PDB file of C-alpha atoms in Angstrom:
ATOM      1  CA  MET A   1     122.124  98.698 126.625  1.00 97.00           C
ATOM      2  CA  VAL A   2     118.846  97.381 125.214  1.00 98.00           C
ATOM      3  CA  LEU A   3     118.518  97.383 121.438  1.00 98.00           C
ATOM      4  CA  GLY A   4     114.979  97.084 120.139  1.00 98.00           C
ATOM      5  CA  VAL A   5     113.920  96.537 116.542  1.00 96.00           C
ATOM      6  CA  VAL A   6     110.340  96.751 115.287  1.00 93.00           C
ATOM      7  CA  ASP A   7     110.143  95.352 111.755  1.00 89.00           C
ATOM      8  CA  VAL A   8     108.651  92.607 109.588  1.00 85.00           C
ATOM      9  CA  GLY A   9     110.238  89.224 108.831  1.00 83.00           C
ATOM     10  CA  ILE A  10     112.599  88.346 111.694  1.00 87.00           C
ATOM     11  CA  ASP A  11     114.293  84.940 111.995  1.00 88.00           C
ATOM     12  CA  PHE A  12     114.703  84.875 115.775  1.00 88.00           C
ATOM     13  CA  GLY A  13     116.905  81.750 115.545  1.00 88.00           C
ATOM     14  CA  HIS A  14     119.458  83.349 113.183  1.00 89.00           C
ATOM     15  CA  ILE A  15     123.138  82.967 114.156  1.00 91.00           C
ATOM     16  CA  ALA A  16     123.411  86.765 114.336  1.00 93.00           C
ATOM     17  CA  PHE A  17     121.291  86.606 117.508  1.00 94.00           C
ATOM     18  CA  LYS A  18     123.321  83.904 119.283  1.00 94.00           C
ATOM     19  CA  ASN A  19     126.030  83.919 121.934  1.00 94.00           C
ATOM     20  CA  ALA A  20     129.278  81.990 121.391  1.00 93.00           C
ATOM     21  CA  ASP A  21     127.812  79.078 123.404  1.00 93.00           C
ATOM     22  CA  GLY A  22     124.791  78.885 121.069  1.00 91.00           C
ATOM     23  CA  THR A  23     122.253  80.416 123.451  1.00 93.00           C
ATOM     24  CA  SER A  24     120.020  83.252 122.287  1.00 93.00           C
ATOM     25  CA  ARG A  25     120.945  86.882 122.935  1.00 95.00           C
ATOM     26  CA  ILE A  26     117.273  87.827 122.593  1.00 95.00           C
ATOM     27  CA  LYS A  27     115.919  88.811 126.003  1.00 96.00           C
ATOM     28  CA  ARG A  28     112.365  89.280 124.739  1.00 95.00           C
ATOM     29  CA  ALA A  29     110.524  88.883 121.453  1.00 93.00           C
ATOM     30  CA  TYR A  30     107.149  90.230 120.447  1.00 91.00           C
ATOM     31  CA  VAL A  31     105.454  88.590 117.488  1.00 88.00           C
ATOM     32  CA  TYR A  32     102.332  89.738 115.716  1.00 84.00           C
ATOM     33  CA  ASP A  33     101.564  87.447 112.793  1.00 77.00           C
ATOM     34  CA  GLY A  34      98.620  89.386 111.381  1.00 75.00           C
ATOM     35  CA  ASN A  35      96.113  87.527 113.561  1.00 81.00           C
ATOM     36  CA  GLN A  36      97.435  87.312 117.100  1.00 82.00           C
ATOM     37  CA  ALA A  37     100.164  88.792 119.284  1.00 85.00           C
ATOM     38  CA  GLN A  38     102.537  86.758 121.458  1.00 87.00           C
ATOM     39  CA  LEU A  39     105.305  87.769 123.860  1.00 90.00           C
ATOM     40  CA  TYR A  40     108.288  85.401 124.238  1.00 90.00           C
ATOM     41  CA  THR A  41     110.747  85.334 127.145  1.00 90.00           C
ATOM     42  CA  GLU A  42     114.479  84.667 127.072  1.00 90.00           C
ATOM     43  CA  ALA A  43     113.876  81.063 128.189  1.00 88.00           C
ATOM     44  CA  GLU A  44     111.435  80.505 125.324  1.00 88.00           C
ATOM     45  CA  MET A  45     113.899  81.998 122.850  1.00 86.00           C
ATOM     46  CA  ASN A  46     116.409  79.336 123.948  1.00 85.00           C
ATOM     47  CA  ASN A  47     113.951  76.525 123.228  1.00 80.00           C
ATOM     48  CA  PRO A  48     114.012  75.707 119.493  1.00 71.00           C
ATOM     49  CA  VAL A  49     110.491  74.286 119.687  1.00 66.00           C
ATOM     50  CA  LEU A  50     109.049  77.497 121.165  1.00 68.00           C
ATOM     51  CA  ALA A  51     111.194  80.135 119.414  1.00 66.00           C
ATOM     52  CA  PRO A  52     109.178  81.852 116.670  1.00 68.00           C
ATOM     53  CA  THR A  53     110.010  83.251 113.261  1.00 66.00           C
ATOM     54  CA  THR A  54     108.264  85.813 111.089  1.00 64.00           C
ATOM     55  CA  ASP A  55     110.921  85.489 108.385  1.00 61.00           C
ATOM     56  CA  ASP A  56     109.797  83.810 105.157  1.00 63.00           C
ATOM     57  CA  PHE A  57     110.367  83.923 101.398  1.00 60.00           C
ATOM     58  CA  ASN A  58     108.301  87.108 101.142  1.00 67.00           C
ATOM     59  CA  GLU A  59     109.630  89.052 104.087  1.00 73.00           C
ATOM     60  CA  ASP A  60     113.031  88.942 105.767  1.00 79.00           C
ATOM     61  CA  HIS A  61     113.715  92.650 106.229  1.00 84.00           C
ATOM     62  CA  GLY A  62     113.747  92.488 110.032  1.00 87.00           C
ATOM     63  CA  THR A  63     116.488  89.866 110.086  1.00 89.00           C
ATOM     64  CA  TYR A  64     118.687  92.248 108.085  1.00 89.00           C
ATOM     65  CA  THR A  65     117.966  95.371 110.125  1.00 92.00           C
ATOM     66  CA  SER A  66     118.296  93.553 113.455  1.00 94.00           C
ATOM     67  CA  SER A  67     121.575  91.872 112.537  1.00 94.00           C
ATOM     68  CA  ILE A  68     123.070  95.096 111.170  1.00 94.00           C
ATOM     69  CA  ALA A  69     122.122  96.969 114.332  1.00 95.00           C
ATOM     70  CA  GLY A  70     122.956  94.356 116.965  1.00 95.00           C
ATOM     71  CA  GLY A  71     124.118  91.147 115.362  1.00 93.00           C
ATOM     72  CA  SER A  72     126.729  88.988 117.051  1.00 94.00           C
ATOM     73  CA  SER A  73     130.236  88.787 115.635  1.00 91.00           C
ATOM     74  CA  VAL A  74     130.272  85.771 113.302  1.00 93.00           C
ATOM     75  CA  ILE A  75     133.205  83.995 111.680  1.00 93.00           C
ATOM     76  CA  VAL A  76     132.419  82.358 108.327  1.00 93.00           C
ATOM     77  CA  GLU A  77     134.867  79.728 107.061  1.00 92.00           C
ATOM     78  CA  ARG A  78     134.452  78.347 103.564  1.00 92.00           C
ATOM     79  CA  LEU A  79     134.837  74.551 103.550  1.00 93.00           C
ATOM     80  CA  ASP A  80     134.271  74.009  99.815  1.00 92.00           C
ATOM     81  CA  ASN A  81     132.179  75.490  96.985  1.00 90.00           C
ATOM     82  CA  THR A  82     128.862  74.838  98.732  1.00 91.00           C
ATOM     83  CA  HIS A  83     129.609  74.376 102.449  1.00 92.00           C
ATOM     84  CA  TYR A  84     130.503  76.857 105.155  1.00 90.00           C
ATOM     85  CA  ASN A  85     131.186  76.689 108.860  1.00 91.00           C
ATOM     86  CA  MET A  86     129.806  79.578 110.906  1.00 92.00           C
ATOM     87  CA  SER A  87     130.525  80.345 114.545  1.00 91.00           C
ATOM     88  CA  VAL A  88     129.998  83.242 116.932  1.00 92.00           C
ATOM     89  CA  THR A  89     133.093  84.822 118.430  1.00 90.00           C
ATOM     90  CA  ASN A  90     133.766  87.342 121.177  1.00 87.00           C
ATOM     91  CA  ALA A  91     136.828  88.534 119.212  1.00 86.00           C
ATOM     92  CA  HIS A  92     134.940  91.220 117.282  1.00 82.00           C
ATOM     93  CA  ASP A  93     138.016  92.353 115.314  1.00 87.00           C
ATOM     94  CA  SER A  94     138.491  88.893 113.788  1.00 87.00           C
ATOM     95  CA  ALA A  95     134.845  88.360 112.782  1.00 89.00           C
ATOM     96  CA  THR A  96     133.711  88.098 109.177  1.00 89.00           C
ATOM     97  CA  TYR A  97     130.420  89.832 109.983  1.00 89.00           C
ATOM     98  CA  GLY A  98     128.977  91.638 112.953  1.00 91.00           C
ATOM     99  CA  GLY A  99     126.461  94.257 113.977  1.00 93.00           C
ATOM    100  CA  MET A 100     127.070  97.707 115.378  1.00 94.00           C
ATOM    101  CA  ALA A 101     126.175  96.708 118.963  1.00 94.00           C
ATOM    102  CA  PRO A 102     127.095  93.013 119.348  1.00 93.00           C
ATOM    103  CA  GLY A 103     126.927  93.186 123.140  1.00 92.00           C
ATOM    104  CA  ALA A 104     123.470  94.750 123.431  1.00 96.00           C
ATOM    105  CA  ASP A 105     120.511  92.983 124.996  1.00 96.00           C
ATOM    106  CA  LEU A 106     118.088  92.338 122.134  1.00 97.00           C
ATOM    107  CA  TYR A 107     114.328  92.889 122.218  1.00 97.00           C
ATOM    108  CA  LEU A 108     113.056  92.112 118.728  1.00 95.00           C
ATOM    109  CA  ALA A 109     109.503  92.691 117.525  1.00 93.00           C
ATOM    110  CA  GLY A 110     108.414  90.916 114.372  1.00 87.00           C
ATOM    111  CA  VAL A 111     105.201  92.704 113.483  1.00 83.00           C
ATOM    112  CA  ASN A 112     103.892  91.279 110.212  1.00 76.00           C
ATOM    113  CA  GLY A 113     101.306  93.544 108.674  1.00 69.00           C
ATOM    114  CA  LEU A 114     102.788  96.419 110.681  1.00 62.00           C
ATOM    115  CA  GLU A 115      99.440  97.600 112.027  1.00 75.00           C
ATOM    116  CA  LEU A 116      99.872 100.884 113.878  1.00 83.00           C
ATOM    117  CA  SER A 117      98.440  99.597 117.156  1.00 86.00           C
ATOM    118  CA  HIS A 118     100.885  96.661 117.203  1.00 87.00           C
ATOM    119  CA  ARG A 119     103.829  98.902 116.315  1.00 89.00           C
ATOM    120  CA  ALA A 120     102.908 101.261 119.150  1.00 92.00           C
ATOM    121  CA  SER A 121     102.511  98.324 121.561  1.00 92.00           C
ATOM    122  CA  ALA A 122     105.906  96.917 120.544  1.00 94.00           C
ATOM    123  CA  ILE A 123     107.649 100.270 121.146  1.00 96.00           C
ATOM    124  CA  ALA A 124     105.994 100.623 124.572  1.00 96.00           C
ATOM    125  CA  MET A 125     106.863  97.048 125.603  1.00 96.00           C
ATOM    126  CA  ILE A 126     110.509  97.499 124.603  1.00 97.00           C
ATOM    127  CA  ALA A 127     110.741 100.794 126.537  1.00 98.00           C
ATOM    128  CA  GLU A 128     109.105  99.214 129.600  1.00 97.00           C
ATOM    129  CA  TYR A 129     111.554  96.304 129.449  1.00 97.00           C
ATOM    130  CA  ALA A 130     114.509  98.752 129.357  1.00 97.00           C
ATOM    131  CA  ASP A 131     113.005 100.455 132.437  1.00 96.00           C
ATOM    132  CA  SER A 132     112.690  97.100 134.221  1.00 97.00           C
ATOM    133  CA  VAL A 133     116.370  96.258 133.704  1.00 97.00           C
ATOM    134  CA  GLY A 134     117.609  99.843 134.195  1.00 97.00           C
ATOM    135  CA  LYS A 135     119.468 100.105 130.883  1.00 97.00           C
ATOM    136  CA  PRO A 136     119.721 102.756 128.145  1.00 98.00           C
ATOM    137  CA  LEU A 137     117.637 102.100 125.055  1.00 98.00           C
ATOM    138  CA  VAL A 138     117.849 102.409 121.273  1.00 98.00           C
ATOM    139  CA  ILE A 139     114.932 101.311 119.065  1.00 97.00           C
ATOM    140  CA  ASN A 140     115.082 101.039 115.280  1.00 95.00           C
ATOM    141  CA  CYS A 141     111.829 101.154 113.266  1.00 92.00           C
ATOM    142  CA  SER A 142     112.385 100.468 109.568  1.00 83.00           C
ATOM    143  CA  TRP A 143     108.933 100.719 108.037  1.00 79.00           C
ATOM    144  CA  THR A 144     108.186 101.266 104.383  1.00 65.00           C
ATOM    145  CA  ASP A 145     104.568 102.345 104.470  1.00 63.00           C
ATOM    146  CA  LYS A 146     103.009 105.755 104.854  1.00 62.00           C
ATOM    147  CA  GLU A 147     100.283 104.977 107.413  1.00 63.00           C
ATOM    148  CA  GLY A 148      99.220 107.403 110.083  1.00 63.00           C
ATOM    149  CA  PRO A 149      99.255 111.169 110.391  1.00 63.00           C
ATOM    150  CA  ARG A 150     102.315 113.301 109.680  1.00 68.00           C
ATOM    151  CA  ASN A 151     101.565 115.882 112.357  1.00 71.00           C
ATOM    152  CA  GLY A 152     103.062 114.262 115.467  1.00 73.00           C
ATOM    153  CA  LYS A 153      99.739 112.806 116.559  1.00 78.00           C
ATOM    154  CA  GLY A 154      98.384 109.258 116.592  1.00 85.00           C
ATOM    155  CA  GLU A 155      99.124 105.977 118.375  1.00 90.00           C
ATOM    156  CA  VAL A 156     102.802 105.689 117.477  1.00 89.00           C
ATOM    157  CA  ALA A 157     103.503 109.384 118.130  1.00 90.00           C
ATOM    158  CA  ASP A 158     101.753 109.170 121.516  1.00 93.00           C
ATOM    159  CA  VAL A 159     103.971 106.256 122.566  1.00 94.00           C
ATOM    160  CA  VAL A 160     107.117 108.000 121.327  1.00 93.00           C
ATOM    161  CA  HIS A 161     106.182 111.164 123.264  1.00 93.00           C
ATOM    162  CA  ALA A 162     105.549 109.100 126.416  1.00 95.00           C
ATOM    163  CA  TYR A 163     108.767 107.067 126.369  1.00 96.00           C
ATOM    164  CA  PHE A 164     111.333 109.281 124.590  1.00 95.00           C
ATOM    165  CA  GLY A 165     112.455 112.908 124.618  1.00 88.00           C
ATOM    166  CA  ASP A 166     113.831 115.308 127.212  1.00 90.00           C
ATOM    167  CA  ASN A 167     112.530 113.251 130.137  1.00 89.00           C
ATOM    168  CA  HIS A 168     114.430 110.194 128.882  1.00 93.00           C
ATOM    169  CA  PRO A 169     117.940 111.332 127.858  1.00 93.00           C
ATOM    170  CA  ASP A 170     119.230 107.736 127.770  1.00 96.00           C
ATOM    171  CA  ARG A 171     116.886 106.734 124.927  1.00 97.00           C
ATOM    172  CA  ILE A 172     116.897 107.077 121.162  1.00 96.00           C
ATOM    173  CA  ILE A 173     114.275 105.952 118.658  1.00 96.00           C
ATOM    174  CA  LEU A 174     115.053 105.871 114.946  1.00 93.00           C
ATOM    175  CA  PHE A 175     112.621 105.770 112.034  1.00 88.00           C
ATOM    176  CA  SER A 176     113.619 105.134 108.438  1.00 81.00           C
ATOM    177  CA  THR A 177     112.414 107.604 105.847  1.00 66.00           C
ATOM    178  CA  ALA A 178     112.217 105.107 103.000  1.00 62.00           C
ATOM    179  CA  ASN A 179     113.443 101.543 102.657  1.00 57.00           C
ATOM    180  CA  LYS A 180     112.203 100.884  99.159  1.00 56.00           C
ATOM    181  CA  ALA A 181     110.252 102.609  96.468  1.00 48.00           C
TER     182      ALA A 181
END
């Protein structure tokens, strides 16, 4: 299965997105930093110099939503009052933390500014990737703003209508109703 997340503030190098051998589980990443858009491949996600982040002190919401949805199973061992050892495990039942779909292929989109055109592009790219690998798809969109029409029309609605629905029974897209006040 492909799990896509379109959100702001994603730390693509977070342990929740790693395999037990330390390689990235992220198959693709789309980053829009407010000025330019960039697509990253699996190979680039495994290169610490090339792997991006949109997570910072002001915005880390996407790291949370992505790790809850599809984070790897992580064991946290406390070494002393200030030090911890963390490792990824395939033994999901013995993990300290883990997402709902720890075996999913991840396609994460860190879209800072969350402009509608970039959100719509991210959804389409994730759906097209799922098509290319022949896997079912779930996309989570946790957005806090109230942009766009509420009548099923507009850029995001057009993309959702094109890639989801009765013609695509192996796909689900989720939208939050409110993350914060």
